Short mmCIF file of C-alpha atoms in Angstrom, two decimals:
data_model
loop_
_atom_site.label_atom_id
_atom_site.label_comp_id
_atom_site.label_asym_id
_atom_site.label_seq_id
_atom_site.Cartn_x
_atom_site.Cartn_y
_atom_site.Cartn_z
CA MET A 1 109.46 -49.70 -16.30
CA THR A 2 110.63 -47.79 -13.29
CA GLN A 3 108.42 -48.25 -10.21
CA LEU A 4 107.23 -44.90 -8.98
CA ALA A 5 108.02 -44.24 -5.32
CA SER A 6 104.54 -42.86 -4.92
CA ALA A 7 102.66 -45.69 -6.64
CA ARG A 8 100.50 -46.63 -3.66
CA LEU A 9 99.88 -43.01 -2.83
CA ARG A 10 98.80 -42.29 -6.39
CA GLU A 11 96.34 -45.16 -6.23
CA THR A 12 94.84 -43.64 -3.09
CA ILE A 13 94.62 -40.18 -4.59
CA PHE A 14 93.03 -41.49 -7.78
CA ALA A 15 90.55 -43.52 -5.73
CA VAL A 16 89.58 -40.47 -3.68
CA MET A 17 89.13 -38.46 -6.87
CA ALA A 18 87.06 -41.20 -8.48
CA ASP A 19 84.88 -41.38 -5.34
CA ARG A 20 84.15 -37.70 -5.75
CA GLY A 21 83.52 -37.92 -9.46
CA LEU A 22 86.59 -35.82 -10.31
CA PRO A 23 88.40 -36.20 -13.65
CA PRO A 24 92.02 -37.40 -13.76
CA VAL A 25 94.61 -34.82 -12.80
CA GLY A 26 97.87 -33.89 -14.60
CA GLU A 27 101.29 -34.35 -13.04
CA HIS A 28 101.73 -30.63 -12.38
CA GLU A 29 98.17 -29.70 -11.48
CA ALA A 30 97.57 -28.66 -7.89
CA LEU A 31 95.55 -31.18 -5.91
CA PHE A 32 94.81 -29.29 -2.74
CA SER A 33 95.61 -25.58 -2.97
CA THR A 34 93.08 -25.19 -5.81
CA GLY A 35 90.39 -26.90 -3.74
CA ARG A 36 90.24 -29.92 -6.09
CA LEU A 37 90.69 -32.12 -3.02
CA ASP A 38 89.61 -31.00 0.44
CA SER A 39 91.21 -31.06 3.85
CA LEU A 40 89.88 -34.54 4.63
CA ALA A 41 91.56 -35.93 1.50
CA ALA A 42 94.74 -34.15 2.56
CA THR A 43 94.43 -35.83 5.95
CA GLU A 44 94.22 -39.20 4.20
CA VAL A 45 97.35 -38.50 2.14
CA LEU A 46 99.26 -37.21 5.17
CA THR A 47 98.29 -40.25 7.22
CA MET A 48 99.52 -42.51 4.43
CA LEU A 49 102.80 -40.61 4.16
CA GLU A 50 103.30 -41.19 7.84
CA THR A 51 102.21 -44.79 8.17
CA ASP A 52 103.31 -46.25 4.83
CA TYR A 53 106.32 -44.09 4.00
CA GLY A 54 107.59 -43.34 7.49
CA ILE A 55 107.58 -39.59 7.03
CA ASP A 56 107.67 -37.66 10.29
CA LEU A 57 105.01 -34.99 9.89
CA ALA A 58 106.17 -33.25 13.04
CA ASP A 59 109.56 -32.67 11.41
CA GLU A 60 109.82 -28.98 10.57
CA ASP A 61 111.71 -29.87 7.39
CA PHE A 62 108.62 -31.53 5.99
CA ASP A 63 106.91 -28.89 3.86
CA ILE A 64 103.28 -29.58 3.05
CA LEU A 65 103.63 -27.62 -0.18
CA GLN A 66 105.66 -30.61 -1.42
CA ILE A 67 102.53 -32.71 -1.71
CA ASP A 68 100.35 -30.35 -3.73
CA THR A 69 100.99 -32.01 -7.12
CA LEU A 70 101.71 -35.58 -8.17
CA HIS A 71 105.05 -34.39 -9.52
CA ASP A 72 105.98 -32.74 -6.20
CA LEU A 73 104.94 -35.86 -4.31
CA GLU A 74 107.08 -38.03 -6.56
CA MET A 75 110.08 -35.74 -6.15
CA MET A 76 109.71 -35.60 -2.40
CA LEU A 77 109.38 -39.36 -2.00
CA SER A 78 112.18 -40.15 -4.46
CA MET A 79 114.50 -37.80 -2.61
CA ARG A 80 113.63 -39.40 0.73
CA VAL A 81 114.14 -42.89 -0.69
CA ARG A 82 117.60 -41.81 -1.97
CA VAL A 83 118.52 -40.24 1.37
CA ALA A 84 117.37 -43.36 3.24
CA ALA A 85 119.44 -45.58 0.93
CA MET B 1 104.14 -24.03 5.86
CA LYS B 2 105.90 -22.39 8.76
CA LEU B 3 104.72 -21.64 12.28
CA ARG B 4 105.67 -18.69 14.41
CA PRO B 5 104.67 -18.37 18.04
CA ILE B 6 102.18 -15.76 19.16
CA HIS B 7 103.65 -13.47 21.79
CA SER B 8 102.97 -9.82 22.54
CA GLY B 9 104.89 -8.70 19.44
CA GLU B 10 102.50 -10.62 17.21
CA THR B 11 99.26 -9.20 18.60
CA ASP B 12 98.38 -7.17 15.50
CA ALA B 13 98.94 -10.07 13.10
CA ALA B 14 96.98 -12.41 15.37
CA VAL B 15 94.04 -10.01 15.75
CA THR B 16 93.87 -9.54 11.96
CA LEU B 17 93.59 -13.29 11.43
CA LEU B 18 91.19 -13.87 14.34
CA ALA B 19 88.82 -11.09 13.28
CA GLU B 20 88.92 -12.34 9.70
CA GLY B 21 88.27 -15.95 10.65
CA PHE B 22 85.66 -15.26 13.32
CA ALA B 23 83.85 -12.11 12.28
CA ASP B 24 81.09 -12.56 14.88
CA ARG B 25 83.52 -11.00 17.35
CA SER B 26 84.96 -7.51 16.75
CA PRO B 27 88.71 -6.90 16.37
CA GLU B 28 88.59 -4.95 19.64
CA ALA B 29 87.04 -7.91 21.45
CA TRP B 30 89.67 -10.25 19.99
CA ARG B 31 92.43 -7.85 21.04
CA ALA B 32 91.09 -7.58 24.59
CA GLY B 33 90.82 -11.36 24.92
CA LEU B 34 94.25 -11.91 23.43
CA GLU B 35 95.76 -9.43 25.85
CA ARG B 36 94.12 -11.27 28.77
CA LEU B 37 95.53 -14.50 27.43
CA LEU B 38 99.03 -13.08 26.96
CA ALA B 39 99.02 -11.66 30.49
CA TYR B 40 97.99 -15.07 31.85
CA ALA B 41 100.70 -16.86 29.82
CA SER B 42 103.32 -14.42 31.04
CA HIS B 43 102.15 -14.98 34.63
CA ILE B 44 102.62 -18.76 34.35
CA GLY B 45 105.88 -18.48 32.41
CA GLU B 46 104.62 -19.74 29.04
CA PRO B 47 106.32 -18.16 26.03
CA SER B 48 103.39 -18.14 23.60
CA VAL B 49 99.63 -18.56 23.29
CA GLY B 50 99.42 -20.06 19.83
CA GLN B 51 100.92 -20.16 16.38
CA ILE B 52 100.53 -18.11 13.23
CA VAL B 53 100.78 -20.18 10.07
CA SER B 54 102.55 -18.80 7.05
CA ALA B 55 102.90 -20.28 3.57
CA ARG B 56 104.89 -18.89 0.66
CA GLY B 57 105.86 -15.89 2.76
CA ALA B 58 102.35 -14.74 3.74
CA ASP B 59 100.24 -15.31 6.83
CA ALA B 60 97.81 -18.14 6.11
CA GLY B 61 96.15 -18.99 9.42
CA ILE B 62 96.18 -19.12 13.18
CA CYS B 63 95.48 -21.38 16.12
CA LEU B 64 95.50 -20.45 19.78
CA THR B 65 97.14 -22.92 22.15
CA ILE B 66 96.18 -22.18 25.74
CA PRO B 67 98.35 -24.00 28.28
CA SER B 68 97.29 -24.92 31.79
CA THR B 69 97.66 -27.63 34.40
CA ARG B 70 94.51 -29.48 35.41
CA THR B 71 94.51 -29.92 39.16
CA ALA B 72 90.95 -29.56 40.42
CA TYR B 73 89.71 -33.16 40.41
CA THR B 74 92.72 -35.23 39.35
CA GLY B 75 95.01 -37.49 41.31
CA THR B 76 98.02 -36.24 39.39
CA PRO B 77 98.27 -32.77 37.83
CA GLN B 78 97.76 -33.05 34.07
CA LYS B 79 99.23 -30.63 31.54
CA VAL B 80 96.55 -29.43 29.16
CA VAL B 81 96.63 -27.36 26.00
CA ASN B 82 93.30 -26.07 24.76
CA LEU B 83 93.33 -25.48 21.02
CA GLY B 84 90.99 -22.72 19.94
CA ALA B 85 90.20 -20.21 17.22
CA PHE B 86 91.59 -22.46 14.49
CA TYR B 87 91.47 -20.64 11.18
CA LEU B 88 93.14 -21.16 7.82
CA ARG B 89 92.62 -18.64 5.05
CA PRO B 90 90.75 -19.80 1.90
CA GLY B 91 93.03 -21.98 -0.21
CA HIS B 92 94.96 -23.18 2.84
CA GLU B 93 92.32 -25.32 4.58
CA TRP B 94 93.99 -28.47 3.31
CA MET B 95 96.91 -27.79 5.65
CA ALA B 96 94.66 -28.32 8.69
CA ALA B 97 95.67 -31.91 9.43
CA LEU B 98 99.37 -31.18 9.34
CA LEU B 99 98.91 -28.10 11.49
CA MET B 100 96.98 -30.10 14.08
CA ARG B 101 99.64 -32.80 14.08
CA ARG B 102 102.32 -30.21 14.77
CA LEU B 103 100.30 -28.40 17.42
CA ALA B 104 99.32 -31.58 19.28
CA ALA B 105 102.62 -33.42 19.12
CA ASP B 106 103.42 -34.07 22.79
CA ALA B 107 101.91 -37.37 23.98
CA ALA B 108 102.20 -36.32 27.63
CA ILE B 109 99.84 -33.38 27.14
CA ASP B 110 96.06 -33.58 27.01
CA TYR B 111 95.10 -31.48 24.00
CA THR B 112 91.49 -30.31 23.99
CA ASP B 113 89.30 -28.80 21.31
CA LEU B 114 85.95 -27.58 22.58
CA THR B 115 84.78 -25.58 19.59
CA ALA B 116 85.75 -27.50 16.45
CA SER B 117 83.74 -26.89 13.29
CA PRO B 118 82.15 -30.00 11.71
CA SER B 119 85.03 -30.41 9.22
CA MET B 120 87.67 -29.88 11.93
CA ARG B 121 85.99 -32.47 14.18
CA GLU B 122 86.63 -35.12 11.52
CA ILE B 123 90.23 -34.01 11.03
CA ASN B 124 90.77 -34.04 14.79
CA ARG B 125 89.49 -37.63 14.95
CA ASN B 126 92.02 -38.58 12.28
CA VAL B 127 94.95 -37.08 14.16
CA GLY B 128 94.30 -38.62 17.58
CA PHE B 129 91.45 -36.76 19.24
CA GLU B 130 88.43 -38.62 20.57
CA ASP B 131 84.93 -37.31 21.18
CA ARG B 132 84.13 -37.27 24.90
CA SER B 133 80.61 -35.87 24.55
CA HIS B 134 77.93 -35.31 21.96
CA GLY B 135 75.94 -32.11 21.71
CA ALA B 136 75.13 -29.82 24.59
CA LEU B 137 72.36 -29.38 27.12
CA VAL B 138 70.89 -25.91 27.29
CA ILE B 139 68.99 -25.42 30.54
CA PRO B 140 66.56 -22.46 30.61
CA LEU B 141 67.24 -20.87 33.97
CA PRO B 142 63.74 -19.42 34.50
CA ALA B 143 62.41 -23.01 34.48
CA ALA B 144 65.25 -24.46 36.55
CA ALA B 145 64.86 -21.69 39.12
CA PHE B 146 61.62 -23.32 40.30
CA ARG B 147 63.52 -26.38 41.49
CA PRO B 148 63.66 -26.80 45.26
CA GLY B 149 66.82 -25.77 47.08
CA ARG B 150 67.41 -29.04 48.91
CA SER B 151 70.51 -28.64 51.00
CA ALA B 152 72.48 -26.48 48.54
CA ARG B 153 73.69 -22.97 49.40
CA ILE B 154 75.50 -20.56 47.06
CA LEU B 155 78.49 -18.60 48.32
CA ARG B 156 80.27 -15.91 46.36
CA VAL B 157 83.99 -16.52 46.23
CA HIS B 158 84.85 -13.83 48.79
CA ASP B 159 82.21 -15.15 51.19
CA ILE B 160 83.59 -18.69 51.38
CA PRO B 161 84.93 -19.09 54.93
CA THR B 162 88.60 -20.02 55.30
CA GLY B 163 89.06 -23.76 55.42
CA ARG B 164 85.73 -24.58 53.74
CA ILE B 165 87.44 -25.16 50.40
CA SER B 166 90.93 -26.31 49.42
CA ASP B 167 93.61 -23.74 48.58
CA GLY B 168 93.78 -25.09 45.03
CA HIS B 169 90.04 -24.70 44.48
CA ARG B 170 90.06 -21.24 46.00
CA ARG B 171 92.91 -20.18 43.74
CA LEU B 172 91.00 -21.41 40.69
CA LEU B 173 87.89 -19.52 41.80
CA ASP B 174 89.87 -16.32 42.39
CA GLU B 175 91.70 -16.49 39.07
CA HIS B 176 88.54 -17.18 37.08
CA ALA B 177 86.59 -14.48 38.89
CA THR B 178 89.35 -12.05 37.87
CA LEU B 179 88.93 -13.22 34.27
CA GLY B 180 85.22 -12.36 34.38
CA CYS B 181 83.73 -15.76 35.16
CA VAL B 182 80.98 -16.45 37.67
CA ALA B 183 82.98 -18.21 40.39
CA LEU B 184 81.07 -19.66 43.31
CA GLY B 185 81.27 -21.99 46.23
CA VAL B 186 78.27 -24.33 46.38
CA GLU B 187 77.60 -25.99 49.71
CA LEU B 188 75.89 -29.31 49.18
CA ASP B 189 75.27 -31.75 52.00
CA GLY B 190 77.73 -29.85 54.17
CA ILE B 191 80.60 -29.84 51.64
CA CYS B 192 81.66 -26.75 49.71
CA HIS B 193 82.41 -27.34 46.02
CA PRO B 194 83.77 -24.90 43.46
CA LEU B 195 81.56 -23.96 40.52
CA ILE B 196 82.83 -21.81 37.67
CA CYS B 197 80.78 -20.61 34.71
CA ALA B 198 81.88 -18.52 31.74
CA ARG B 199 79.50 -16.04 30.16
CA LEU B 200 78.41 -16.46 26.58
CA ARG B 201 75.66 -15.30 24.23
CA ARG B 202 73.43 -17.46 22.05
CA ARG B 203 70.96 -15.86 19.65
CA GLY B 204 71.49 -12.59 21.47
CA LEU B 205 70.64 -14.02 24.88
CA PRO B 206 73.13 -13.89 27.75
CA GLY B 207 73.90 -17.23 29.34
CA ALA B 208 76.57 -19.25 31.07
CA GLN B 209 78.52 -22.40 30.33
CA ILE B 210 80.07 -24.72 32.85
CA VAL B 211 83.85 -24.30 33.20
CA LEU B 212 84.35 -26.28 36.40
CA ALA B 213 82.00 -28.58 38.30
CA ARG B 214 82.53 -31.75 40.30
CA ASP B 215 80.22 -33.72 37.99
CA ARG B 216 76.78 -33.65 36.42
CA GLN B 217 75.19 -35.15 39.53
CA PHE B 218 76.41 -32.17 41.54
CA ILE B 219 74.92 -29.70 39.04
CA ARG B 220 71.64 -31.63 39.08
CA ALA B 221 71.46 -31.64 42.88
CA ALA B 222 72.18 -27.93 43.24
CA LEU B 223 70.50 -26.68 40.06
CA GLY B 224 67.68 -24.76 41.74
CA PRO B 225 69.91 -22.45 43.81
CA ILE B 226 72.47 -22.18 40.97
CA ALA B 227 69.71 -21.19 38.52
CA ARG B 228 68.31 -18.56 40.88
CA HIS B 229 71.79 -17.09 41.45
CA LEU B 230 72.61 -16.89 37.74
CA LEU B 231 69.17 -15.61 36.80
CA ALA B 232 69.50 -12.78 39.32
CA ARG B 233 72.67 -11.77 37.47
CA GLY B 234 70.91 -11.51 34.13
CA LEU B 235 71.92 -14.90 32.74
CA THR B 236 69.09 -16.80 31.09
CA PHE B 237 70.46 -20.28 30.35
CA LEU B 238 73.13 -22.69 31.49
CA MET B 239 74.99 -24.89 29.02
CA LEU B 240 76.94 -28.06 29.67
CA PRO B 241 78.33 -30.71 27.35
CA GLY B 242 76.43 -33.91 26.59
CA ASP B 243 73.04 -34.84 25.20
CA ASP B 244 71.72 -36.89 28.11
CA ARG B 245 68.66 -35.10 29.53
CA GLN B 246 68.32 -37.54 32.42
CA GLY B 247 67.86 -35.44 35.52
CA PHE B 248 67.49 -32.26 33.45
CA PRO B 249 63.91 -32.49 32.11
CA GLU B 250 63.76 -28.75 31.43
CA ALA B 251 66.86 -28.87 29.21
CA VAL B 252 66.93 -28.60 25.43
CA VAL B 253 69.48 -30.71 23.54
CA TRP B 254 71.57 -28.71 21.10
CA ALA B 255 72.81 -31.49 18.86
CA GLN B 256 74.96 -29.28 16.62
CA SER B 257 77.15 -28.13 19.48
CA ALA B 258 80.80 -29.09 19.11
CA PRO B 259 81.73 -32.23 21.03
CA VAL B 260 84.40 -32.11 23.70
CA GLN B 261 87.41 -33.58 21.88
CA THR B 262 90.55 -34.55 23.77
CA THR B 263 93.65 -36.64 23.13
CA ARG B 264 93.67 -38.33 26.55
CA GLN B 265 90.98 -40.21 28.39
CA PRO B 266 89.45 -37.99 31.10
CA GLU B 267 90.14 -38.96 34.68
CA GLY B 268 86.84 -39.14 36.58
CA ASP B 269 83.57 -37.38 35.90
CA ALA B 270 84.53 -33.77 36.59
CA LEU B 271 83.74 -31.09 34.04
CA ASP B 272 86.97 -29.10 33.90
CA PHE B 273 87.48 -26.53 31.17
CA THR B 274 89.43 -24.10 33.30
CA PHE B 275 91.70 -21.66 31.45
CA SER B 276 90.13 -22.55 28.11
CA GLU B 277 89.10 -20.36 25.20
CA ALA B 278 85.65 -19.89 26.77
CA VAL B 279 87.24 -18.20 29.79
CA PHE B 280 89.47 -15.71 27.97
CA PHE B 281 87.04 -14.71 25.24
CA GLN B 282 83.80 -13.98 27.07
CA PRO B 283 81.45 -11.33 25.69
CA GLY B 284 82.03 -7.87 27.12
#
């Protein structure tokens, strides 16, 4: 089975959702822009992107809209892993 | 998410967002304050006074970034940017952390947030801000006015004799008086200190908040004459950050008040909020 680039991040997101009593979310369902997760949860995800995945949040090329669904997150991280390789 | 700087060509877009996000102030009041701020920025050679956030091609939020250099009670001048009037339209609040990271990206600058909402305070803590105070003291001036005068004497800025105050302090007093603040010299034990207060309203009552003071001890020692001076000008309370009532028995603690949040450790005990949001957006 292919290891997802976002595996650790997914665990965090699922844990945050479980903490808040939220049901599981589909790959293409918006996490943040629909209000499912709030700005503090977004802060947690952004901090993890920075500390665990080395993403420079100050970089203007980083578009926050790329983290609104699990699918978008996966695409963004996979692309960055490929570029880094 | 994209950011575009606020300069004079963006006034209309900025006022729309500010009046929408902070409806307790009229669009006209926001426009007047923004124009004061733009004139100040132009005077000091700064290109912008904040950023407008856009997402998917539409304006989604705003944050003012007010630059200044702190000089009053520091050994070395410190660049400061006061972040104020932070607003993201519904559905975009989740972008707050990233926006703050981008706005407060220069480690050499002391970023300050003096008015963060409860949810923003937590986000600020996560992106590098630390709380430097808790709550606020609200001192009813009619009560404080009964304090004895001791050796303190109040001087209006134009009445301060040449040489009694440093050029830097005098310049700060002049500039803040022009911006509508109460700017005074306070002689205490033979030394003249600057004192600047911005006007504000709470529950319909006119009051003042400390913008510049040497320290809390100085305010405590000169409170009687300061209270009488402000009261005579129609101001009914004086507000300063912190919840320690020691030395201010007449004060009420307002626990919900936003903490002073900054990214760098303050140098010394001075209260210095010069050229902050409170100065440019005083009630008319």
